[in-house]
Coordinates of C-alpha atoms in Angstrom, one line a residue:
M1 CA 91.4 126.9 76.6
L2 CA 87.9 128.1 77.1
S3 CA 86.5 130.1 74.1
G4 CA 84.1 132.4 75.9
K5 CA 82.3 129.5 77.7
Y6 CA 82.0 128.9 81.4
R7 CA 82.6 125.7 83.6
Y8 CA 81.3 125.0 87.0
T9 CA 83.1 123.1 89.8
H10 CA 82.9 122.8 93.6
I11 CA 86.1 123.5 95.5
F12 CA 86.2 123.5 99.3
G13 CA 82.5 123.4 99.4
L14 CA 81.8 126.5 97.1
C15 CA 80.3 126.6 93.7
L16 CA 82.8 128.5 91.7
V17 CA 82.4 129.7 88.1
W18 CA 85.6 129.1 86.0
Q19 CA 85.6 132.3 84.0
R20 CA 87.2 133.0 80.6
T21 CA 90.9 131.8 80.7
A22 CA 93.5 134.5 81.2
A23 CA 96.5 134.9 78.9
R24 CA 99.1 132.3 79.2
D25 CA 102.3 132.9 81.2
S26 CA 105.5 131.0 80.6
Y27 CA 108.3 129.9 82.9
D28 CA 111.1 127.5 82.9
F29 CA 109.8 125.6 85.9
I30 CA 106.4 125.4 87.5
V31 CA 106.4 124.0 90.9
V32 CA 102.9 122.7 92.0
G33 CA 102.6 123.1 95.7
G34 CA 104.3 125.6 98.1
G35 CA 104.8 123.3 101.0
A36 CA 108.1 122.2 102.6
S37 CA 109.3 120.5 99.5
G38 CA 108.0 123.1 96.9
L39 CA 109.4 126.2 98.8
T40 CA 112.8 124.5 99.5
L41 CA 113.0 123.5 95.8
A42 CA 111.9 126.7 94.3
T43 CA 114.2 128.8 96.5
R44 CA 117.3 126.8 95.5
L45 CA 116.3 126.9 91.8
S46 CA 115.9 130.7 92.1
E47 CA 119.6 130.9 93.0
E48 CA 120.2 130.5 89.2
P49 CA 119.3 133.9 87.8
N50 CA 118.8 132.3 84.3
F51 CA 115.9 130.1 85.6
S52 CA 112.4 131.5 85.9
I53 CA 110.1 129.7 88.4
L54 CA 106.5 129.8 89.3
V55 CA 105.1 128.2 92.5
L56 CA 101.4 127.6 92.7
E57 CA 100.0 127.0 96.2
A58 CA 96.3 126.3 96.8
G59 CA 96.3 127.7 100.3
D60 CA 97.2 131.1 101.6
D61 CA 100.3 132.8 102.9
H62 CA 100.2 132.5 106.8
I63 CA 103.8 133.8 107.4
N64 CA 102.6 136.7 109.5
D65 CA 99.8 134.7 111.2
T66 CA 100.1 134.2 114.9
K67 CA 98.8 130.6 114.7
T68 CA 101.7 129.6 112.5
Q69 CA 104.3 131.7 114.4
C70 CA 103.4 130.8 118.0
P71 CA 104.8 127.4 119.0
G72 CA 102.3 126.8 121.9
I73 CA 99.0 127.1 119.8
F74 CA 99.9 124.9 116.8
A75 CA 96.9 122.6 117.5
S76 CA 94.5 125.6 117.0
M77 CA 95.1 125.1 113.2
Y78 CA 93.9 121.5 113.2
G79 CA 90.5 121.0 111.5
D80 CA 90.4 124.7 110.4
H81 CA 90.2 124.5 106.6
E82 CA 92.2 127.7 106.3
Y83 CA 95.2 125.8 107.4
D84 CA 94.4 122.1 107.2
W85 CA 93.1 120.1 104.2
D86 CA 91.4 117.8 106.7
Y87 CA 91.4 114.8 104.5
R88 CA 89.4 111.7 105.4
N89 CA 90.2 108.0 104.8
V90 CA 87.7 105.3 103.9
P91 CA 86.5 103.2 106.9
Q92 CA 89.4 101.0 108.2
P93 CA 88.5 97.5 109.2
Y94 CA 91.2 97.2 111.8
L95 CA 90.2 100.6 113.3
N96 CA 86.6 99.7 114.1
N97 CA 85.5 100.7 110.5
R98 CA 86.3 104.3 111.3
T99 CA 86.8 107.2 109.1
H100 CA 89.6 109.4 110.6
A101 CA 90.6 113.0 110.2
N102 CA 94.0 113.2 108.4
I103 CA 95.7 116.5 109.1
A104 CA 97.6 118.1 106.1
G105 CA 98.9 121.6 106.1
K106 CA 97.4 123.9 103.6
G107 CA 99.2 127.1 102.8
L108 CA 102.8 128.2 102.3
G109 CA 105.0 125.7 104.2
G110 CA 102.4 123.0 104.0
G111 CA 102.8 120.4 106.8
S112 CA 105.8 122.3 108.2
A113 CA 103.5 125.2 109.0
V114 CA 101.2 123.2 111.2
N115 CA 103.2 120.4 112.6
F116 CA 104.4 119.7 116.2
M117 CA 107.9 121.2 115.3
W118 CA 109.7 118.0 116.5
W119 CA 113.0 117.7 114.6
T120 CA 114.0 114.1 114.2
H121 CA 115.8 112.3 111.4
P122 CA 115.8 109.0 109.6
S123 CA 118.1 106.3 110.5
R124 CA 121.0 105.3 108.4
K125 CA 119.2 102.0 107.6
D126 CA 116.2 104.0 106.4
I127 CA 118.0 105.7 103.6
D128 CA 120.2 102.7 102.8
N129 CA 117.0 100.8 102.3
W130 CA 115.9 103.1 99.6
G131 CA 119.1 102.4 97.7
A132 CA 118.8 98.6 98.3
L133 CA 115.4 98.6 96.6
G134 CA 117.1 99.6 93.3
N135 CA 117.7 103.3 93.6
A136 CA 121.2 104.0 92.6
N137 CA 123.1 106.7 94.5
W138 CA 120.6 106.8 97.4
S139 CA 122.3 106.0 100.7
W140 CA 122.8 107.6 104.0
V141 CA 126.3 108.8 103.0
E142 CA 124.8 110.6 99.9
V143 CA 121.8 112.1 101.7
Q144 CA 123.6 113.2 105.0
P145 CA 125.1 116.3 103.4
Y146 CA 121.6 117.5 102.4
L147 CA 120.3 116.9 105.9
K148 CA 123.1 119.1 107.2
K149 CA 122.7 121.7 104.5
S150 CA 119.1 122.4 105.5
E151 CA 119.6 122.9 109.2
A152 CA 120.9 125.5 111.8
Y153 CA 121.5 123.6 115.0
L154 CA 121.6 125.6 118.2
P155 CA 122.8 123.9 121.4
P156 CA 121.2 124.3 124.8
A157 CA 121.6 127.8 126.2
S158 CA 123.6 126.8 129.3
T159 CA 125.5 124.1 131.1
E160 CA 122.6 123.8 133.5
A161 CA 120.2 123.2 130.6
I162 CA 122.5 120.6 129.3
Q163 CA 122.4 118.8 132.6
D164 CA 118.7 119.2 133.2
M165 CA 117.8 117.9 129.7
Q166 CA 120.7 115.4 129.7
T167 CA 121.8 116.5 126.1
Q168 CA 125.4 115.3 126.7
Y169 CA 124.7 112.7 123.9
V170 CA 124.8 115.5 121.2
E171 CA 127.7 115.3 118.8
P172 CA 127.9 118.8 117.1
D173 CA 129.8 117.7 114.1
L174 CA 126.7 115.7 113.0
H175 CA 124.5 118.7 112.8
G176 CA 124.4 121.4 110.3
T177 CA 124.9 124.9 111.6
C178 CA 124.6 127.2 108.5
G179 CA 121.3 126.0 107.0
P180 CA 118.0 127.7 106.9
I181 CA 115.9 125.7 109.4
V182 CA 116.6 126.4 113.1
N183 CA 116.5 123.5 115.5
S184 CA 117.0 124.2 119.1
F185 CA 116.2 122.8 122.5
P186 CA 113.6 124.5 124.8
T187 CA 114.7 127.6 126.5
S188 CA 112.3 126.9 129.4
Y189 CA 111.0 123.4 130.3
G190 CA 109.0 121.6 132.9
P191 CA 109.6 118.7 135.3
F192 CA 108.5 116.2 132.7
T193 CA 111.3 117.1 130.4
E194 CA 113.8 116.6 133.0
A195 CA 112.2 113.3 134.3
W196 CA 111.9 111.8 130.7
A197 CA 115.6 111.6 130.0
E198 CA 116.4 110.5 133.5
T199 CA 113.8 107.7 133.5
F200 CA 115.3 106.2 130.3
E201 CA 118.7 106.6 131.7
R202 CA 117.7 104.6 134.9
L203 CA 116.3 102.0 132.6
G204 CA 119.5 101.6 130.7
L205 CA 117.9 103.3 127.6
H206 CA 119.8 106.6 127.5
P207 CA 121.1 107.0 123.9
S208 CA 124.6 105.6 123.3
G209 CA 125.3 108.5 120.8
D210 CA 123.5 111.2 119.0
P211 CA 120.4 109.9 117.2
R212 CA 121.2 112.6 114.5
G213 CA 124.0 110.2 113.4
G214 CA 121.4 107.7 112.3
E215 CA 122.2 104.8 114.6
A216 CA 121.7 105.6 118.3
L217 CA 118.6 104.7 120.1
G218 CA 117.1 105.6 123.4
G219 CA 115.1 108.2 125.3
F220 CA 116.3 111.8 124.8
T221 CA 115.3 115.5 124.9
N222 CA 114.1 116.4 121.4
P223 CA 115.1 119.6 119.5
F224 CA 112.3 121.7 117.9
N225 CA 112.0 123.9 114.9
I226 CA 111.7 127.0 117.0
N227 CA 113.9 130.1 116.8
P228 CA 115.0 130.9 120.4
Q229 CA 115.7 134.6 119.4
T230 CA 112.2 135.3 117.8
K231 CA 110.3 132.6 119.8
E232 CA 108.7 131.6 116.5
R233 CA 108.3 128.5 114.4
S234 CA 111.2 127.9 111.9
Y235 CA 110.0 126.4 108.7
P236 CA 110.5 126.8 104.9
A237 CA 108.1 129.6 104.4
T238 CA 110.1 131.9 106.7
E239 CA 113.6 130.4 106.3
Y240 CA 113.8 129.6 102.5
H241 CA 111.0 131.5 100.8
L242 CA 111.0 134.8 102.7
H243 CA 114.7 135.4 102.0
A244 CA 114.1 134.7 98.2
A245 CA 110.6 136.3 97.8
D246 CA 112.0 139.5 96.1
R247 CA 114.1 137.7 93.5
P248 CA 112.8 138.7 90.0
N249 CA 113.0 135.2 88.6
L250 CA 110.7 133.7 91.3
K251 CA 106.9 134.1 91.5
V252 CA 104.7 132.5 94.2
F253 CA 101.0 132.5 93.8
T254 CA 98.8 131.6 96.6
G255 CA 95.1 130.7 96.3
A256 CA 96.1 128.9 93.1
F257 CA 94.4 125.4 92.8
V258 CA 96.1 123.3 90.1
T259 CA 93.5 121.1 88.3
K260 CA 95.5 119.5 85.6
I261 CA 99.1 119.0 84.3
L262 CA 99.1 119.8 80.5
I263 CA 100.8 116.8 78.8
E264 CA 101.4 116.9 75.0
E265 CA 101.9 113.6 73.1
S266 CA 105.1 113.4 71.0
Q267 CA 104.7 114.7 67.5
A268 CA 107.8 112.7 66.3
V269 CA 107.1 110.2 63.5
G270 CA 108.5 106.6 63.8
T271 CA 109.9 107.1 67.2
A272 CA 109.1 106.0 70.8
A273 CA 109.4 109.4 72.2
S274 CA 107.4 110.0 75.4
P275 CA 104.7 112.6 75.9
R276 CA 105.9 115.8 77.5
A277 CA 104.5 118.0 80.4
V278 CA 104.4 121.5 79.0
G279 CA 102.4 123.4 81.7
V280 CA 99.4 123.3 84.1
E281 CA 95.9 124.6 84.4
Y282 CA 94.9 126.2 87.6
V283 CA 92.0 128.2 89.3
K284 CA 92.8 131.4 91.0
S285 CA 90.1 134.0 92.2
N286 CA 87.5 132.2 90.2
F287 CA 89.4 132.4 86.9
T288 CA 91.1 129.5 85.1
H289 CA 94.6 130.1 84.0
T290 CA 97.2 128.3 82.0
A291 CA 100.9 128.5 82.7
Q292 CA 103.5 127.0 80.4
A293 CA 106.7 125.4 81.5
S294 CA 109.6 125.2 79.0
A295 CA 111.8 122.9 81.1
E296 CA 109.8 121.1 83.7
V297 CA 106.6 120.7 85.7
I298 CA 107.5 119.6 89.3
L299 CA 104.9 118.2 91.5
S300 CA 105.3 119.1 95.2
A301 CA 101.7 119.0 96.0
G302 CA 102.0 116.3 98.8
S303 CA 100.9 112.7 98.7
M304 CA 97.2 113.3 98.5
Q305 CA 97.4 115.7 95.6
S306 CA 100.3 114.5 93.5
S307 CA 98.9 111.1 92.7
K308 CA 95.5 112.8 92.0
L309 CA 97.0 115.2 89.6
L310 CA 98.9 112.5 87.8
E311 CA 95.6 110.5 87.3
L312 CA 93.5 113.5 86.3
S313 CA 96.2 114.3 83.7
G314 CA 96.3 110.9 82.1
V315 CA 99.1 109.1 84.0
G316 CA 98.1 106.1 85.9
D317 CA 96.1 102.8 85.7
C318 CA 94.4 103.0 82.2
G319 CA 91.5 100.9 83.5
L320 CA 90.8 103.4 86.4
L321 CA 91.2 106.5 84.2
S322 CA 88.9 105.3 81.4
S323 CA 86.2 104.5 84.0
F324 CA 86.1 108.3 84.6
G325 CA 86.4 109.3 80.9
I326 CA 90.0 110.4 81.2
E327 CA 92.3 109.8 78.3
C328 CA 95.2 107.6 79.3
L329 CA 98.5 108.9 78.1
V330 CA 100.8 106.8 80.2
N331 CA 99.7 103.4 81.6
N332 CA 101.4 102.9 85.0
T333 CA 99.4 100.9 87.5
N334 CA 101.8 101.9 90.3
V335 CA 100.5 105.5 90.6
G336 CA 98.8 105.9 93.9
D337 CA 99.9 102.6 95.5
N338 CA 102.4 101.9 98.2
F339 CA 100.8 104.5 100.4
Q340 CA 102.2 104.6 104.0
N341 CA 101.7 106.7 107.1
H342 CA 102.5 106.6 110.8
L343 CA 99.8 105.8 113.4
M344 CA 99.7 107.5 116.8
L345 CA 98.6 105.4 119.8
P346 CA 98.0 107.7 122.9
L347 CA 97.8 106.8 126.5
G348 CA 97.2 109.5 129.2
W349 CA 97.6 109.7 133.0
A350 CA 96.5 111.9 135.7
V351 CA 99.2 114.3 137.0
V352 CA 99.9 115.1 140.8
P353 CA 98.6 118.5 142.0
S354 CA 101.0 121.6 141.4
V355 CA 102.6 120.3 138.2
T356 CA 101.8 122.7 135.4
T357 CA 100.6 121.2 132.0
T358 CA 99.0 122.6 128.9
D359 CA 95.7 121.8 130.4
D360 CA 96.1 124.8 132.7
F361 CA 95.3 126.9 129.6
A362 CA 92.1 125.0 128.6
S363 CA 89.9 127.9 129.9
T364 CA 89.4 130.7 127.5
E365 CA 90.6 133.3 130.1
A366 CA 93.9 131.5 130.7
F367 CA 94.5 130.7 127.0
N368 CA 93.9 134.4 126.1
A369 CA 96.1 135.6 128.9
A370 CA 99.0 133.4 127.7
L371 CA 98.4 134.3 124.1
E372 CA 98.4 138.1 124.9
E373 CA 101.7 137.7 126.7
Y374 CA 103.2 135.9 123.7
T375 CA 101.8 138.5 121.3
L376 CA 103.0 141.6 123.3
S377 CA 106.4 140.3 124.4
R378 CA 107.2 137.0 122.9
S379 CA 107.3 135.5 126.4
G380 CA 105.3 133.1 128.5
P381 CA 104.3 129.4 128.2
F382 CA 103.4 129.6 124.5
T383 CA 107.0 130.2 123.4
N384 CA 107.9 126.6 123.7
V385 CA 106.5 123.1 123.1
N386 CA 107.0 120.7 126.0
G387 CA 107.8 117.2 124.7
S388 CA 110.5 114.7 124.2
S389 CA 111.2 111.5 122.2
A390 CA 112.4 108.0 122.4
L391 CA 113.5 105.9 119.5
L392 CA 113.6 102.3 120.6
S393 CA 114.2 98.9 119.1
L394 CA 111.8 96.0 119.4
E395 CA 114.1 94.4 121.9
Q396 CA 114.2 97.5 124.0
I397 CA 110.4 97.5 124.4
G398 CA 110.6 93.8 125.4
G399 CA 109.0 92.8 122.0
S400 CA 109.2 89.9 119.6
Y401 CA 107.7 89.0 116.2
N402 CA 108.8 85.4 116.3
E403 CA 105.3 84.1 116.7
I404 CA 104.1 85.9 113.6
E405 CA 104.2 84.4 110.1
P406 CA 106.5 87.0 108.3
S407 CA 105.2 86.4 104.8
P408 CA 103.6 89.6 103.5
V409 CA 99.9 90.1 103.1
Q410 CA 100.6 91.9 99.9
P411 CA 103.2 89.9 97.9
R412 CA 104.2 92.9 95.6
Y413 CA 105.9 94.4 98.7
E414 CA 107.9 91.4 99.6
A415 CA 111.2 93.2 99.1
Q416 CA 110.2 96.0 101.3
H417 CA 108.9 93.6 103.9
K418 CA 112.2 91.7 104.0
L419 CA 114.2 94.9 104.7
L420 CA 111.6 95.8 107.4
L421 CA 112.0 92.4 109.1
D422 CA 115.8 92.8 109.0
G423 CA 115.2 96.1 110.8
L424 CA 113.3 94.6 113.5
N425 CA 116.4 92.6 114.5
S426 CA 118.6 95.7 114.4
T427 CA 119.9 97.6 117.4
K428 CA 120.7 100.6 115.3
T429 CA 117.2 101.5 113.8
S430 CA 114.0 102.0 115.8
A431 CA 111.0 99.8 115.7
V432 CA 109.0 102.4 117.6
Q433 CA 109.0 106.0 118.6
Q434 CA 107.5 107.4 121.7
I435 CA 106.8 111.1 122.4
F436 CA 105.4 112.7 125.4
I437 CA 103.0 115.7 125.6
S438 CA 102.7 117.7 128.8
G439 CA 98.9 117.7 128.7
G440 CA 95.9 115.6 127.8
I441 CA 94.5 114.8 124.5
S442 CA 91.1 113.3 123.4
P443 CA 91.4 110.4 120.9
W444 CA 87.8 109.8 121.0
Y445 CA 87.3 112.7 118.7
Y446 CA 89.3 110.8 116.1
N447 CA 87.1 112.3 113.2
D448 CA 87.3 116.0 114.6
S449 CA 90.9 117.2 114.8
T450 CA 89.6 120.5 116.2
K451 CA 89.1 118.6 119.5
V452 CA 91.8 116.0 119.7
F453 CA 94.5 118.2 121.0
A454 CA 92.4 120.9 122.5
G455 CA 92.6 119.1 125.9
P456 CA 89.9 117.2 127.8
G457 CA 88.5 120.3 129.4
D458 CA 87.4 118.6 132.5
G459 CA 89.5 120.5 134.9
G460 CA 92.1 117.9 135.3
N461 CA 95.8 117.9 134.5
Y462 CA 97.3 115.0 132.4
F463 CA 100.4 113.6 130.8
T464 CA 100.3 111.8 127.5
I465 CA 102.6 109.4 125.7
I466 CA 102.1 108.7 122.0
G467 CA 103.5 105.6 120.6
I468 CA 104.3 105.2 116.9
V469 CA 105.4 102.1 114.8
S470 CA 108.4 103.6 113.1
H471 CA 108.2 101.4 110.0
P472 CA 104.7 100.1 109.2
F473 CA 104.3 97.1 107.0
S474 CA 100.8 97.9 105.9
R475 CA 100.5 99.5 102.4
G476 CA 97.4 101.4 101.1
S477 CA 96.5 103.6 98.1
V478 CA 95.4 107.1 97.0
H479 CA 93.3 107.2 93.9
I480 CA 90.8 109.6 92.2
Q481 CA 87.2 108.7 92.5
S482 CA 86.0 111.0 89.7
A483 CA 87.2 113.3 87.0
D484 CA 86.4 116.3 89.2
P485 CA 89.6 117.9 90.4
S486 CA 87.9 119.4 93.4
Q487 CA 86.9 115.9 94.8
Q488 CA 89.2 114.5 97.4
A489 CA 91.0 111.4 96.2
R490 CA 90.0 108.1 97.8
L491 CA 92.4 107.4 100.6
D492 CA 92.5 103.8 101.7
P493 CA 95.6 103.4 104.0
R494 CA 94.7 99.8 105.0
Y495 CA 96.0 100.7 108.5
L496 CA 97.1 97.7 110.5
S497 CA 96.2 95.3 107.6
H498 CA 99.7 93.6 108.1
P499 CA 99.8 91.4 111.2
V500 CA 103.4 92.6 112.1
D501 CA 102.0 96.1 112.6
R502 CA 99.2 94.8 115.0
Q503 CA 101.7 92.8 117.0
I504 CA 104.0 95.7 117.5
E505 CA 101.2 98.0 118.4
R506 CA 100.3 95.5 121.2
Q507 CA 103.8 95.5 122.6
L508 CA 104.1 99.3 122.3
A509 CA 100.9 99.7 124.3
F510 CA 102.3 97.5 127.1
H511 CA 105.6 99.3 127.1
M512 CA 103.9 102.7 127.5
R513 CA 101.7 101.4 130.3
D514 CA 104.8 100.1 132.2
L515 CA 107.3 102.9 131.4
V516 CA 105.5 105.5 133.4
Q517 CA 105.6 103.4 136.6
N518 CA 109.3 104.0 136.8
P519 CA 110.9 107.0 138.6
P520 CA 111.3 109.9 138.3
V521 CA 108.3 110.2 135.8
S522 CA 106.2 108.1 138.2
G523 CA 106.6 110.7 140.9
L524 CA 104.8 113.3 138.8
L525 CA 101.8 111.1 138.3
E526 CA 98.8 110.0 140.4
G527 CA 99.2 106.6 141.9
K528 CA 102.7 106.4 140.5
G529 CA 101.5 106.1 137.0
T530 CA 98.4 103.9 137.7
V531 CA 95.7 106.5 137.3
F532 CA 94.7 107.0 133.8
Q533 CA 93.0 110.1 132.2
P534 CA 89.3 109.5 132.1
G535 CA 88.2 107.9 128.8
Y536 CA 91.2 105.7 128.2
L537 CA 91.1 102.7 130.5
D538 CA 88.0 103.4 132.7
G539 CA 88.3 99.8 134.0
G540 CA 92.0 100.6 135.0
V541 CA 93.4 97.7 133.2
L542 CA 95.3 97.2 130.0
G543 CA 95.9 93.4 129.5
E544 CA 96.2 90.7 126.9
D545 CA 92.5 90.4 126.6
D546 CA 91.7 94.0 125.9
V547 CA 94.7 95.5 124.3
D548 CA 93.6 94.9 120.7
A549 CA 90.3 96.6 121.4
F550 CA 92.3 99.5 123.0
V551 CA 94.5 99.9 119.9
A552 CA 91.5 99.9 117.5
E553 CA 89.5 102.4 119.8
K554 CA 92.2 104.9 120.6
M555 CA 94.3 105.1 117.5
L556 CA 94.9 108.4 115.8
I557 CA 96.5 109.4 112.4
A558 CA 99.8 111.1 111.9
Y559 CA 100.3 113.3 108.9
H560 CA 103.3 111.6 107.4
H561 CA 101.5 110.6 104.1
S562 CA 104.0 109.1 101.8
G563 CA 105.1 106.5 99.4
N564 CA 102.3 106.6 96.8
N565 CA 104.5 107.8 93.8
A566 CA 107.4 105.6 94.8
M567 CA 111.0 106.0 93.7
L568 CA 111.6 102.5 92.5
P569 CA 112.2 100.6 89.4
R570 CA 109.1 100.8 87.3
D571 CA 108.7 97.0 87.2
S572 CA 109.1 97.0 91.0
G573 CA 106.3 99.4 91.7
G574 CA 108.0 102.7 90.7
V575 CA 106.4 105.9 89.5
V576 CA 109.7 108.0 89.5
D577 CA 113.4 107.1 88.8
P578 CA 116.2 107.8 91.2
R579 CA 116.3 111.4 90.0
L580 CA 112.6 111.7 90.7
R581 CA 111.5 111.9 87.1
V582 CA 108.2 110.4 86.2
Y583 CA 108.4 107.3 84.1
G584 CA 107.0 107.8 80.6
V585 CA 106.6 111.6 80.7
E586 CA 109.4 114.0 79.7
G587 CA 109.6 117.2 81.7
L588 CA 107.8 115.9 84.8
R589 CA 109.2 115.3 88.2
I590 CA 107.9 114.7 91.7
V591 CA 109.5 116.2 94.7
D592 CA 107.5 115.5 97.9
A593 CA 107.1 112.6 100.5
S594 CA 105.0 110.6 97.9
V595 CA 108.3 109.5 96.3
F596 CA 109.6 107.8 99.5
P597 CA 109.7 104.1 98.7
M598 CA 109.6 103.3 102.5
L599 CA 108.6 105.6 105.3
P600 CA 111.5 106.5 107.6
Q601 CA 111.4 106.6 111.4
G602 CA 110.3 109.8 113.3
T603 CA 108.9 113.0 112.0
I604 CA 109.6 113.5 108.3
T605 CA 110.1 117.2 107.8
S606 CA 113.9 116.9 107.9
I607 CA 114.0 114.3 105.2
V608 CA 111.4 116.0 103.1
I609 CA 113.5 119.1 103.0
A610 CA 116.7 117.2 102.4
V611 CA 115.1 115.4 99.4
A612 CA 114.0 118.7 98.0
E613 CA 117.5 120.1 98.5
R614 CA 118.9 117.1 96.5
A615 CA 116.3 117.4 93.9
A616 CA 117.3 121.0 93.3
D617 CA 120.8 119.8 92.5
F618 CA 119.4 117.2 90.1
V619 CA 117.4 120.0 88.2
K620 CA 120.4 122.3 88.2
E621 CA 122.7 119.6 86.8
E622 CA 120.3 118.8 84.1
H623 CA 119.2 122.1 83.0
W624 CA 122.2 124.6 83.8
H625 CA 124.0 125.9 80.7
A626 CA 127.1 128.1 81.0
P627 CA 126.3 131.7 79.6
E628 CA 127.4 132.2 76.1

């Protein structure tokens, strides 16, 4: 509490005066972060009328914002600090010592408000691996109901669309149909969408079943989080929160930056009782506020913020905390470690004349015309996202890790690495993901995400494949670098520090190079897939001698930050237990991607929401009491 005094801090580049603290508010549950996890969790908790819930989101409410609504302009939010935290990592030795822009959604919906809208799922092995690491009751069988609970699957609109996009692989029973988040196939699509599925089929890589089942691999047309009726993004801010916003037991504050979890040491005498989280301190409209939680504080602030808040509040490595003058309440050196993320390796080609791509809207005039059409009538090219996926095994891309010494660079992750190596031998979990974008991107702007997806702007039309190693071996960290809550945590992902990652990236680059030289995709590209977008391979060659330099030079960063508050046994690197409760602190839980012990394949929105759905059940089970 501040007794008539003032404090100063810098948040988002502004000098703010923390004015006299307002009166305390009290709730049963305080959810820190209104992203995909936080809104899902809070909405489900508010179904219990006896619970009172406060959600604190540092960003703003963009629900009625065209940038979040309109599928075709999602990239316009990148690098804009109204929508994107725009985190920076420390220089990475295996990426030419570069500091990259790390996109992270800011505002209601978090990452789900700014992402590509691709709707993919973890493999069965991904979730079973979580259980194998010592997390009781975590398996595909136990998580699958929550994946289904969150989704509202819509099939292609016509028989013709099914044939064009080759979605015969879909097994409807695997998909949820009554959940909040809509996932649907494009209602309009271009020649690349049709050619993608057919090319993989001709190569014998059409999926043998529905990837939604957690085992089938291959190249397929991807569903998206787009509502075909409204032509708008479908995400937790609109599909969970909006339907619960008027409940009297739920409050959501935006522009509320949480600076500390309030943790009280046990007052019990002669016992080993743990300290307890009793509330939070936050800044809103230049005032500091304190809110109390009678039941739990739940961190859903995302990987970059959740570890930072733990450490600022006295939970973490005591040596690190004491170096910044922070009292250490719980010594857990695992906090902030085990960080994982996907990397994106793009490669672009020139498109034959007359094929439309997103590059046709690079000029201000064309962009504004398409946006006006969308705004006025919810029609036109911006109603969809053109792209598709492939989930492929190492064998399917012609790869091998036999020549690599499999012992881990970081021995503390040996159990994880063993499971990952087993996965590389599997034909039921992917080693890589490939997605295509109908348009060019510019990876040379790796530190300026306002330009990466804006298109080359050189008057050409391009086609891009982005390759992703599904299960990276490299592990990094997220730690505070001062006691100032407004300073970004130090992000050291240690990208490509493990040799297996580097080897798979090489094989992935070669597979992308060769894939597009197969029909029918090759027929849509200049020189049958041998003419690259300027800036990628200006010498026209990608061979053994230059592939490592290409990987380091062109790599981009995905926004699947995870793992650094891992759900693991404490003596195996854990920060939370299998019910997501923080070790050593009563009344404190973490529900976001930072608890994932191992990063799953594909985009992670589906599993982020599913884990939040399950966490809501955990909380209800532990705190629900029958009315007297």
